Amino acid sequence: MQPNILLIITDDLCWGDLACHGNPHVRTPRLDQLHAQSTRFTRYCSGPLCTPARASLFTGRYPYRTGAIDTYLGRSIMDPREITLGEIFQEAGYATGLFGKWHLGDHYPTRACDKGFQQTLVHQGGGLRQPGSFTDRDGYMDPDLQHNGRIEPSNGYCTDVFTDAAMDFIAKATTPFLCCLAPNVPHVPLHVPQEWFAHHLERGLNEKHARLYAMIENLDMNLGRIFDQLGDMKIDQRTVVIFTSDHGPCPAARHEGQSRFNAELRGLKGSLYEGGIRTPCFWRWPDHFPAARDVAIPANPIDVLPTLANLCRVPLPSDRTIDGINLLPAMRPDQPQPPHERTIIMQWHRGDVPRLYTNCAVITSRWKLVDGRELYDLIADPLERQDVSDRHVEVVATLRDRYEQWFADVSNTRPDNYAPILIHVGDDHEPRVILTRQDWRGHGDDGWSDQHAGHWELLITRPGEYRIELHLPGISADGHAMVAIDGIGRSAPVQAGQTRIELAPITLKAGPGRLESWLLIAEQRLSPRRVVLELQPSVDLSAAGVPPGG
């Protein structure tokens, strides 16, 4: 019988955030227990940001192939032509569910519920309390969430809510299941009920880190609930549990004068040094994977899909490159081992198009080449303190050559010259589309504040008359609100303190379109928080007895 899969991917949790990795502040008994029961990949390189890591994990492909290359400004939308872990396992007869963070598209056809996950409960965009939210109820307590594509209220702390949904899914599964639990912790803002962090304050920890570790301890408790459920249902022996994170620590979670513990690893989220990319990666399958065993081969999120497909005897897509490798031999010492000299290449930067030698790393079992210049011997110097490029010129040349071949390959994967992934409007799967600053394309200074400007790249799937509604930021004076779609404009006056306004409907033809919206308030240009487009029902005049042309 095929095993169940419980895949847990946390958000901004770094290598040093667990007690089993030496953290003296946090209490993580259930994750420490999982660590003791698992085969651990100690060189698992993830990230260095949320969307690229998740795109790799769910497709087995390098992010540049998928279009999901950054966290906002339209670059976190994955090409809908990509085939995901959910689609592959659903096709193989698995019950599939995802609960928590998706961050690969908020609109049809790129939502988790469109990409193979039959049951979903997710927040929008990259996190709660971010501009990607569809409503104003976007706090860590009682947030509005997207449930199977529909916005619904929830009740409770976000990690509790996502865990409850995952447990309900597991309890109701009648076939082998793929359950992806993707909590949005400990991502900033560091919101958690006070009862969870009071003991850290009493011990003298600063409030920022007290909240951070409290979020992790709440996560640990919730994972304990789901681990206990597997035992109570007597399915823990046939359930593969994978625990990991998307990248290293967020700079915003630092506290002045007190460093967040990360085992002295260099770098933060966004960097390609070990602190920015090394994350926990535990695989537990009782009686199949050795417990308390460390595996030091370099691994990456691209390996998760091919490994799970091989383990569950699920076929991989044959019409595209799968960049990852099957890690099962590394977890089963009696099988032929994967090549020790493996090369992983990672790159991330702001912008639409890949740029050669920009925040990149070439990683092997021994070496890491950063930005084509700095060379580190990770066996002799795992903390990356000494650049040895001048002593190993030939190694630098070899790794540069591998990088340039990789860059040429992934840069040529998409034939559309990195054109934006279009947001579908007017489709029956999502008749009411809420556009947020998460997915707009930036103008000038990239950003998503009230003062930034942007536009949305759309695909109008059905012609017709569309209702337009704007959700406004806090405005302190009277002014005007405008919307323009490919030269067709609508405007209306707004008053100080107004939070929403509906503009006159607009008739759109099918095809690509660009929408821009702005406010003029006391000679200052601001942007709306959200723009809502909703296709209006067409009127069948003949049914009402009106003659043609009449």
Tab-separated table of N, CA, C and O in Angstrom, residues 428-529:
chain	number	residue	atom	x	y	z
A	428	ASP	N	-15.410	31.600	-14.716
A	428	ASP	CA	-16.402	31.049	-13.801
A	428	ASP	C	-15.772	30.532	-12.508
A	428	ASP	O	-16.433	30.485	-11.462
A	429	HIS	N	-14.500	30.112	-12.573
A	429	HIS	CA	-13.838	29.599	-11.376
A	429	HIS	C	-13.624	30.690	-10.331
A	429	HIS	O	-13.469	30.393	-9.145
A	430	GLU	N	-13.590	31.953	-10.765
A	430	GLU	CA	-13.373	33.069	-9.852
A	430	GLU	C	-14.063	34.302	-10.438
A	430	GLU	O	-13.416	35.190	-10.986
A	431	PRO	N	-15.386	34.365	-10.312
A	431	PRO	CA	-16.118	35.458	-10.959
A	431	PRO	C	-15.821	36.833	-10.355
A	431	PRO	O	-15.978	37.846	-11.033
A	432	ARG	N	-15.427	36.874	-9.088
A	432	ARG	CA	-15.098	38.136	-8.428
A	432	ARG	C	-13.606	38.143	-8.123
A	432	ARG	O	-13.133	37.404	-7.260
A	433	VAL	N	-12.862	38.964	-8.837
A	433	VAL	CA	-11.404	38.994	-8.711
A	433	VAL	C	-11.010	40.215	-7.892
A	433	VAL	O	-11.406	41.345	-8.202
A	434	ILE	N	-10.225	39.988	-6.836
A	434	ILE	CA	-9.734	41.057	-5.972
A	434	ILE	C	-8.251	41.248	-6.257
A	434	ILE	O	-7.423	40.383	-5.942
A	435	LEU	N	-7.920	42.358	-6.881
A	435	LEU	CA	-6.527	42.668	-7.218
A	435	LEU	C	-5.882	43.406	-6.051
A	435	LEU	O	-6.442	44.383	-5.541
A	436	THR	N	-4.714	42.951	-5.620
A	436	THR	CA	-4.006	43.581	-4.517
A	436	THR	C	-2.618	44.021	-4.966
A	436	THR	O	-2.136	43.641	-6.041
A	437	ARG	N	-1.979	44.796	-4.121
A	437	ARG	CA	-0.620	45.260	-4.425
A	437	ARG	C	0.393	44.125	-4.424
A	437	ARG	O	1.512	44.294	-4.897
A	438	GLN	N	0.013	42.963	-3.889
A	438	GLN	CA	0.884	41.791	-3.958
A	438	GLN	C	1.267	41.483	-5.403
A	438	GLN	O	2.412	41.135	-5.683
A	439	ASP	N	0.312	41.631	-6.323
A	439	ASP	CA	0.515	41.145	-7.685
A	439	ASP	C	0.655	42.245	-8.725
A	439	ASP	O	0.742	41.945	-9.917
A	440	TRP	N	0.632	43.521	-8.293
A	440	TRP	CA	0.828	44.541	-9.318
A	440	TRP	C	2.284	44.582	-9.757
A	440	TRP	O	3.177	44.078	-9.076
A	441	ARG	N	2.504	45.137	-10.921
A	441	ARG	CA	3.855	45.334	-11.449
A	441	ARG	C	4.275	46.754	-11.109
A	441	ARG	O	3.530	47.700	-11.324
A	442	GLY	N	5.477	46.909	-10.567
A	442	GLY	CA	5.895	48.197	-10.040
A	442	GLY	C	6.234	49.220	-11.103
A	442	GLY	O	6.614	48.898	-12.228
A	443	HIS	N	6.104	50.475	-10.719
A	443	HIS	CA	6.520	51.612	-11.542
A	443	HIS	C	7.631	52.343	-10.792
A	443	HIS	O	7.455	52.717	-9.632
A	444	GLY	N	8.754	52.574	-11.419
A	444	GLY	CA	9.821	53.314	-10.754
A	444	GLY	C	10.320	52.543	-9.548
A	444	GLY	O	10.748	51.395	-9.659
A	445	ASP	N	10.255	53.169	-8.368
A	445	ASP	CA	10.658	52.489	-7.147
A	445	ASP	C	9.687	51.349	-6.867
A	445	ASP	O	8.494	51.574	-6.647
A	446	ASP	N	10.206	50.131	-6.877
A	446	ASP	CA	9.339	48.989	-6.626
A	446	ASP	C	8.899	48.985	-5.170
A	446	ASP	O	9.690	49.201	-4.255
A	447	GLY	N	7.635	48.698	-4.948
A	447	GLY	CA	7.120	48.621	-3.596
A	447	GLY	C	5.622	48.466	-3.589
A	447	GLY	O	4.985	48.372	-4.635
A	448	TRP	N	5.043	48.463	-2.380
A	448	TRP	CA	3.605	48.229	-2.278
A	448	TRP	C	2.961	49.107	-1.207
A	448	TRP	O	1.920	48.775	-0.654
A	449	SER	N	3.555	50.261	-0.934
A	449	SER	CA	2.969	51.174	0.041
A	449	SER	C	1.906	52.046	-0.627
A	449	SER	O	1.727	52.014	-1.848
A	450	ASP	N	1.222	52.883	0.179
A	450	ASP	CA	0.212	53.787	-0.366
A	450	ASP	C	0.801	54.732	-1.401
A	450	ASP	O	0.118	55.124	-2.359
A	451	GLN	N	2.064	55.103	-1.235
A	451	GLN	CA	2.687	56.078	-2.126
A	451	GLN	C	3.266	55.445	-3.390
A	451	GLN	O	3.611	56.163	-4.333
A	452	HIS	N	3.412	54.120	-3.419
A	452	HIS	CA	3.919	53.466	-4.612
A	452	HIS	C	2.817	53.367	-5.670
A	452	HIS	O	1.627	53.424	-5.354
A	453	ALA	N	3.241	53.210	-6.918
A	453	ALA	CA	2.309	53.043	-8.034
A	453	ALA	C	2.568	51.707	-8.708
A	453	ALA	O	3.689	51.209	-8.722
A	454	GLY	N	1.507	51.145	-9.275
A	454	GLY	CA	1.659	49.886	-9.982
A	454	GLY	C	0.492	49.637	-10.921
A	454	GLY	O	-0.478	50.397	-10.949
A	455	HIS	N	0.594	48.585	-11.700
A	455	HIS	CA	-0.490	48.187	-12.588
A	455	HIS	C	-0.599	46.673	-12.585
A	455	HIS	O	0.348	45.970	-12.208
A	456	TRP	N	-1.748	46.173	-13.005
A	456	TRP	CA	-1.977	44.731	-13.050
A	456	TRP	C	-2.083	44.274	-14.501
A	456	TRP	O	-2.767	44.902	-15.321
A	457	GLU	N	-1.394	43.196	-14.802
A	457	GLU	CA	-1.455	42.577	-16.128
A	457	GLU	C	-2.534	41.498	-16.104
A	457	GLU	O	-2.436	40.524	-15.349
A	458	LEU	N	-3.578	41.673	-16.916
A	458	LEU	CA	-4.767	40.829	-16.857
A	458	LEU	C	-4.973	40.046	-18.149
A	458	LEU	O	-4.468	40.428	-19.214
A	459	LEU	N	-5.753	38.996	-18.043
A	459	LEU	CA	-6.310	38.304	-19.197
A	459	LEU	C	-7.817	38.286	-19.008
A	459	LEU	O	-8.336	37.584	-18.123
A	460	ILE	N	-8.530	39.089	-19.793
A	460	ILE	CA	-9.996	39.111	-19.719
A	460	ILE	C	-10.497	37.874	-20.469
A	460	ILE	O	-10.381	37.788	-21.696
A	461	THR	N	-11.013	36.913	-19.734
A	461	THR	CA	-11.396	35.638	-20.360
A	461	THR	C	-12.776	35.676	-20.990
A	461	THR	O	-13.080	34.857	-21.852
A	462	ARG	N	-13.617	36.639	-20.552
A	462	ARG	CA	-14.944	36.781	-21.153
A	462	ARG	C	-15.263	38.258	-21.324
A	462	ARG	O	-15.085	39.043	-20.385
A	463	PRO	N	-15.732	38.649	-22.494
A	463	PRO	CA	-16.117	40.049	-22.667
A	463	PRO	C	-17.401	40.345	-21.907
A	463	PRO	O	-18.203	39.449	-21.627
A	464	GLY	N	-17.592	41.601	-21.580
A	464	GLY	CA	-18.829	41.971	-20.912
A	464	GLY	C	-18.656	43.189	-20.044
A	464	GLY	O	-17.619	43.858	-20.056
A	465	GLU	N	-19.686	43.479	-19.270
A	465	GLU	CA	-19.675	44.634	-18.381
A	465	GLU	C	-19.176	44.204	-16.998
A	465	GLU	O	-19.668	43.230	-16.432
A	466	TYR	N	-18.222	44.945	-16.489
A	466	TYR	CA	-17.586	44.599	-15.225
A	466	TYR	C	-17.846	45.681	-14.174
A	466	TYR	O	-17.681	46.879	-14.433
A	467	ARG	N	-18.256	45.234	-13.015
A	467	ARG	CA	-18.382	46.114	-11.858
A	467	ARG	C	-16.980	46.424	-11.315
A	467	ARG	O	-16.110	45.549	-11.302
A	468	ILE	N	-16.766	47.662	-10.849
A	468	ILE	CA	-15.474	48.079	-10.316
A	468	ILE	C	-15.668	48.633	-8.905
A	468	ILE	O	-16.515	49.515	-8.683
A	469	GLU	N	-14.904	48.138	-7.988
A	469	GLU	CA	-14.943	48.630	-6.609
A	469	GLU	C	-13.514	48.844	-6.132
A	469	GLU	O	-12.638	47.993	-6.364
A	470	LEU	N	-13.268	49.965	-5.474
A	470	LEU	CA	-11.949	50.259	-4.916
A	470	LEU	C	-12.020	50.226	-3.395
A	470	LEU	O	-12.950	50.777	-2.798
A	471	HIS	N	-11.016	49.577	-2.780
A	471	HIS	CA	-10.830	49.639	-1.330
A	471	HIS	C	-9.712	50.650	-1.092
A	471	HIS	O	-8.612	50.502	-1.623
A	472	LEU	N	-9.995	51.659	-0.286
A	472	LEU	CA	-9.120	52.823	-0.197
A	472	LEU	C	-8.231	52.769	1.041
A	472	LEU	O	-8.608	52.207	2.074
A	473	PRO	N	-7.039	53.358	0.944
A	473	PRO	CA	-6.220	53.527	2.142
A	473	PRO	C	-6.803	54.656	2.991
A	473	PRO	O	-7.795	55.282	2.608
A	474	GLY	N	-6.203	54.915	4.124
A	474	GLY	CA	-6.660	56.035	4.931
A	474	GLY	C	-6.416	57.352	4.212
A	474	GLY	O	-5.275	57.691	3.888
A	475	ILE	N	-7.477	58.092	3.895
A	475	ILE	CA	-7.329	59.373	3.196
A	475	ILE	C	-7.856	60.490	4.085
A	475	ILE	O	-8.923	60.378	4.688
A	476	SER	N	-7.092	61.570	4.157
A	476	SER	CA	-7.379	62.642	5.108
A	476	SER	C	-8.021	63.862	4.465
A	476	SER	O	-8.292	64.852	5.144
A	477	ALA	N	-8.240	63.807	3.148
A	477	ALA	CA	-8.854	64.948	2.457
A	477	ALA	C	-9.683	64.428	1.294
A	477	ALA	O	-9.549	63.272	0.879
A	478	ASP	N	-10.530	65.279	0.754
A	478	ASP	CA	-11.327	64.911	-0.409
A	478	ASP	C	-10.433	64.812	-1.640
A	478	ASP	O	-9.338	65.384	-1.701
A	479	GLY	N	-10.909	64.062	-2.639
A	479	GLY	CA	-10.138	63.930	-3.861
A	479	GLY	C	-10.899	63.136	-4.901
A	479	GLY	O	-12.136	63.108	-4.908
A	480	HIS	N	-10.152	62.480	-5.770
A	480	HIS	CA	-10.758	61.682	-6.841
A	480	HIS	C	-10.075	60.320	-6.936
A	480	HIS	O	-8.872	60.186	-6.654
A	481	ALA	N	-10.863	59.311	-7.342
A	481	ALA	CA	-10.358	57.965	-7.598
A	481	ALA	C	-10.505	57.666	-9.082
A	481	ALA	O	-11.528	58.002	-9.687
A	482	MET	N	-9.474	57.051	-9.656
A	482	MET	CA	-9.461	56.738	-11.082
A	482	MET	C	-9.084	55.278	-11.341
A	482	MET	O	-8.291	54.700	-10.603
A	483	VAL	N	-9.643	54.746	-12.424
A	483	VAL	CA	-9.269	53.436	-12.945
A	483	VAL	C	-9.146	53.570	-14.447
A	483	VAL	O	-9.986	54.216	-15.097
A	484	ALA	N	-8.105	52.972	-15.015
A	484	ALA	CA	-7.933	52.950	-16.468
A	484	ALA	C	-7.543	51.548	-16.896
A	484	ALA	O	-6.655	50.930	-16.291
A	485	ILE	N	-8.230	51.059	-17.918
A	485	ILE	CA	-7.920	49.745	-18.491
A	485	ILE	C	-7.766	49.929	-19.992
A	485	ILE	O	-8.747	50.147	-20.709
A	486	ASP	N	-6.516	49.883	-20.443
A	486	ASP	CA	-6.221	50.008	-21.874
A	486	ASP	C	-6.935	51.199	-22.514
A	486	ASP	O	-7.609	51.074	-23.551
A	487	GLY	N	-6.820	52.337	-21.867
A	487	GLY	CA	-7.364	53.564	-22.432
A	487	GLY	C	-8.798	53.865	-22.068
A	487	GLY	O	-9.297	54.956	-22.364
A	488	ILE	N	-9.489	52.929	-21.447
A	488	ILE	CA	-10.863	53.156	-20.999
A	488	ILE	C	-10.809	53.539	-19.528
A	488	ILE	O	-10.243	52.808	-18.710
A	489	GLY	N	-11.368	54.698	-19.170
A	489	GLY	CA	-11.232	55.194	-17.818
A	489	GLY	C	-12.549	55.379	-17.102
A	489	GLY	O	-13.616	55.534	-17.711
A	490	ARG	N	-12.471	55.353	-15.772
A	490	ARG	CA	-13.591	55.662	-14.896
A	490	ARG	C	-13.043	56.466	-13.729
A	490	ARG	O	-11.925	56.225	-13.261
A	491	SER	N	-13.837	57.431	-13.232
A	491	SER	CA	-13.403	58.224	-12.088
A	491	SER	C	-14.609	58.592	-11.244
A	491	SER	O	-15.764	58.552	-11.713
A	492	ALA	N	-14.335	58.969	-9.995
A	492	ALA	CA	-15.397	59.366	-9.083
A	492	ALA	C	-14.775	60.139	-7.935
A	492	ALA	O	-13.625	59.889	-7.559
A	493	PRO	N	-15.513	61.072	-7.350
A	493	PRO	CA	-14.996	61.796	-6.186
A	493	PRO	C	-14.996	60.908	-4.945
A	493	PRO	O	-15.837	60.008	-4.803
A	494	VAL	N	-14.021	61.145	-4.047
A	494	VAL	CA	-13.968	60.452	-2.763
A	494	VAL	C	-13.852	61.500	-1.663
A	494	VAL	O	-13.341	62.608	-1.886
A	495	GLN	N	-14.312	61.121	-0.484
A	495	GLN	CA	-14.293	62.036	0.644
A	495	GLN	C	-13.318	61.545	1.705
A	495	GLN	O	-13.030	60.332	1.803
A	496	ALA	N	-12.804	62.470	2.493
A	496	ALA	CA	-11.903	62.128	3.589
A	496	ALA	C	-12.545	61.072	4.488
A	496	ALA	O	-13.721	61.171	4.840
A	497	GLY	N	-11.757	60.036	4.814
A	497	GLY	CA	-12.255	58.968	5.671
A	497	GLY	C	-12.987	57.867	4.960
A	497	GLY	O	-13.294	56.827	5.563
A	498	GLN	N	-13.291	58.031	3.680
A	498	GLN	CA	-14.013	57.003	2.934
A	498	GLN	C	-13.115	55.790	2.739
A	498	GLN	O	-11.919	55.917	2.470
A	499	THR	N	-13.673	54.596	2.861
A	499	THR	CA	-12.880	53.370	2.760
A	499	THR	C	-13.164	52.556	1.505
A	499	THR	O	-12.337	51.736	1.108
A	500	ARG	N	-14.319	52.770	0.860
A	500	ARG	CA	-14.653	52.029	-0.355
A	500	ARG	C	-15.432	52.937	-1.290
A	500	ARG	O	-16.116	53.859	-0.852
A	501	ILE	N	-15.345	52.634	-2.576
A	501	ILE	CA	-16.148	53.352	-3.557
A	501	ILE	C	-16.382	52.446	-4.749
A	501	ILE	O	-15.496	51.675	-5.152
A	502	GLU	N	-17.578	52.523	-5.318
A	502	GLU	CA	-17.895	51.787	-6.543
A	502	GLU	C	-17.951	52.774	-7.697
A	502	GLU	O	-18.624	53.800	-7.607
A	503	LEU	N	-17.212	52.459	-8.741
A	503	LEU	CA	-17.182	53.305	-9.928
A	503	LEU	C	-18.205	52.799	-10.942
A	503	LEU	O	-18.740	51.688	-10.808
A	504	ALA	N	-18.440	53.601	-11.968
A	504	ALA	CA	-19.350	53.175	-13.030
A	504	ALA	C	-18.804	51.917	-13.698
A	504	ALA	O	-17.589	51.775	-13.869
A	505	PRO	N	-19.679	50.982	-14.081
A	505	PRO	CA	-19.205	49.752	-14.729
A	505	PRO	C	-18.419	50.065	-16.004
A	505	PRO	O	-18.565	51.130	-16.612
A	506	ILE	N	-17.617	49.095	-16.402
A	506	ILE	CA	-16.783	49.268	-17.579
A	506	ILE	C	-16.947	48.040	-18.468
A	506	ILE	O	-17.042	46.911	-17.978
A	507	THR	N	-17.054	48.250	-19.773
A	507	THR	CA	-17.213	47.151	-20.718
A	507	THR	C	-15.847	46.783	-21.285
A	507	THR	O	-15.125	47.627	-21.820
A	508	LEU	N	-15.487	45.505	-21.146
A	508	LEU	CA	-14.176	45.029	-21.559
A	508	LEU	C	-14.322	43.951	-22.621
A	508	LEU	O	-15.257	43.150	-22.592
A	509	LYS	N	-13.395	43.935	-23.538
A	509	LYS	CA	-13.334	42.872	-24.535
A	509	LYS	C	-12.372	41.794	-24.067
A	509	LYS	O	-11.520	42.029	-23.206
A	510	ALA	N	-12.529	40.606	-24.627
A	510	ALA	CA	-11.664	39.492	-24.240
A	510	ALA	C	-10.247	39.730	-24.731
A	510	ALA	O	-10.025	40.315	-25.790
A	511	GLY	N	-9.281	39.254	-23.919
A	511	GLY	CA	-7.884	39.367	-24.306
A	511	GLY	C	-7.053	40.004	-23.210
A	511	GLY	O	-7.551	40.354	-22.136
A	512	PRO	N	-5.760	40.169	-23.455
A	512	PRO	CA	-4.887	40.778	-22.453
A	512	PRO	C	-5.265	42.230	-22.202
A	512	PRO	O	-5.769	42.925	-23.101
A	513	GLY	N	-5.018	42.694	-20.994
A	513	GLY	CA	-5.302	44.077	-20.644
A	513	GLY	C	-4.453	44.523	-19.473
A	513	GLY	O	-4.017	43.699	-18.665
A	514	ARG	N	-4.248	45.822	-19.392
A	514	ARG	CA	-3.482	46.395	-18.289
A	514	ARG	C	-4.382	47.344	-17.507
A	514	ARG	O	-4.962	48.261	-18.086
A	515	LEU	N	-4.489	47.115	-16.210
A	515	LEU	CA	-5.313	47.960	-15.353
A	515	LEU	C	-4.421	48.773	-14.426
A	515	LEU	O	-3.495	48.236	-13.808
A	516	GLU	N	-4.744	50.055	-14.320
A	516	GLU	CA	-4.053	50.935	-13.389
A	516	GLU	C	-5.096	51.727	-12.623
A	516	GLU	O	-6.134	52.108	-13.169
A	517	SER	N	-4.854	51.950	-11.341
A	517	SER	CA	-5.789	52.697	-10.513
A	517	SER	C	-5.015	53.583	-9.552
A	517	SER	O	-3.962	53.183	-9.039
A	518	TRP	N	-5.542	54.798	-9.306
A	518	TRP	CA	-4.840	55.718	-8.417
A	518	TRP	C	-5.835	56.709	-7.824
A	518	TRP	O	-6.975	56.853	-8.268
A	519	LEU	N	-5.380	57.388	-6.801
A	519	LEU	CA	-6.162	58.416	-6.126
A	519	LEU	C	-5.377	59.720	-6.179
A	519	LEU	O	-4.139	59.718	-6.041
A	520	LEU	N	-6.083	60.831	-6.366
A	520	LEU	CA	-5.483	62.153	-6.247
A	520	LEU	C	-6.094	62.818	-5.027
A	520	LEU	O	-7.276	63.201	-5.021
A	521	ILE	N	-5.283	62.952	-3.978
A	521	ILE	CA	-5.742	63.475	-2.699
A	521	ILE	C	-4.842	64.651	-2.312
A	521	ILE	O	-3.643	64.460	-2.055
A	522	ALA	N	-5.384	65.856	-2.298
A	522	ALA	CA	-4.633	67.053	-1.909
A	522	ALA	C	-3.309	67.132	-2.671
A	522	ALA	O	-2.231	67.287	-2.094
A	523	GLU	N	-3.402	66.964	-3.991
A	523	GLU	CA	-2.253	67.046	-4.896
A	523	GLU	C	-1.219	65.938	-4.675
A	523	GLU	O	-0.101	66.012	-5.170
A	524	GLN	N	-1.593	64.909	-3.951
A	524	GLN	CA	-0.724	63.750	-3.765
A	524	GLN	C	-1.349	62.538	-4.426
A	524	GLN	O	-2.557	62.316	-4.324
A	525	ARG	N	-0.521	61.763	-5.120
A	525	ARG	CA	-1.014	60.533	-5.758
A	525	ARG	C	-0.826	59.374	-4.787
A	525	ARG	O	0.280	59.128	-4.294
A	526	LEU	N	-1.901	58.649	-4.536
A	526	LEU	CA	-1.882	57.456	-3.702
A	526	LEU	C	-2.450	56.287	-4.500
A	526	LEU	O	-3.017	56.473	-5.584
A	527	SER	N	-2.321	55.099	-3.949
A	527	SER	CA	-2.854	53.903	-4.615
A	527	SER	C	-3.915	53.245	-3.748
A	527	SER	O	-3.826	53.277	-2.514
A	528	PRO	N	-4.925	52.648	-4.379
A	528	PRO	CA	-5.926	51.908	-3.605
A	528	PRO	C	-5.313	50.662	-2.985
A	528	PRO	O	-4.287	50.158	-3.461
A	529	ARG	N	-5.943	50.175	-1.944
A	529	ARG	CA	-5.480	48.937	-1.325
A	529	ARG	C	-5.846	47.738	-2.185
A	529	ARG	O	-5.083	46.778	-2.290
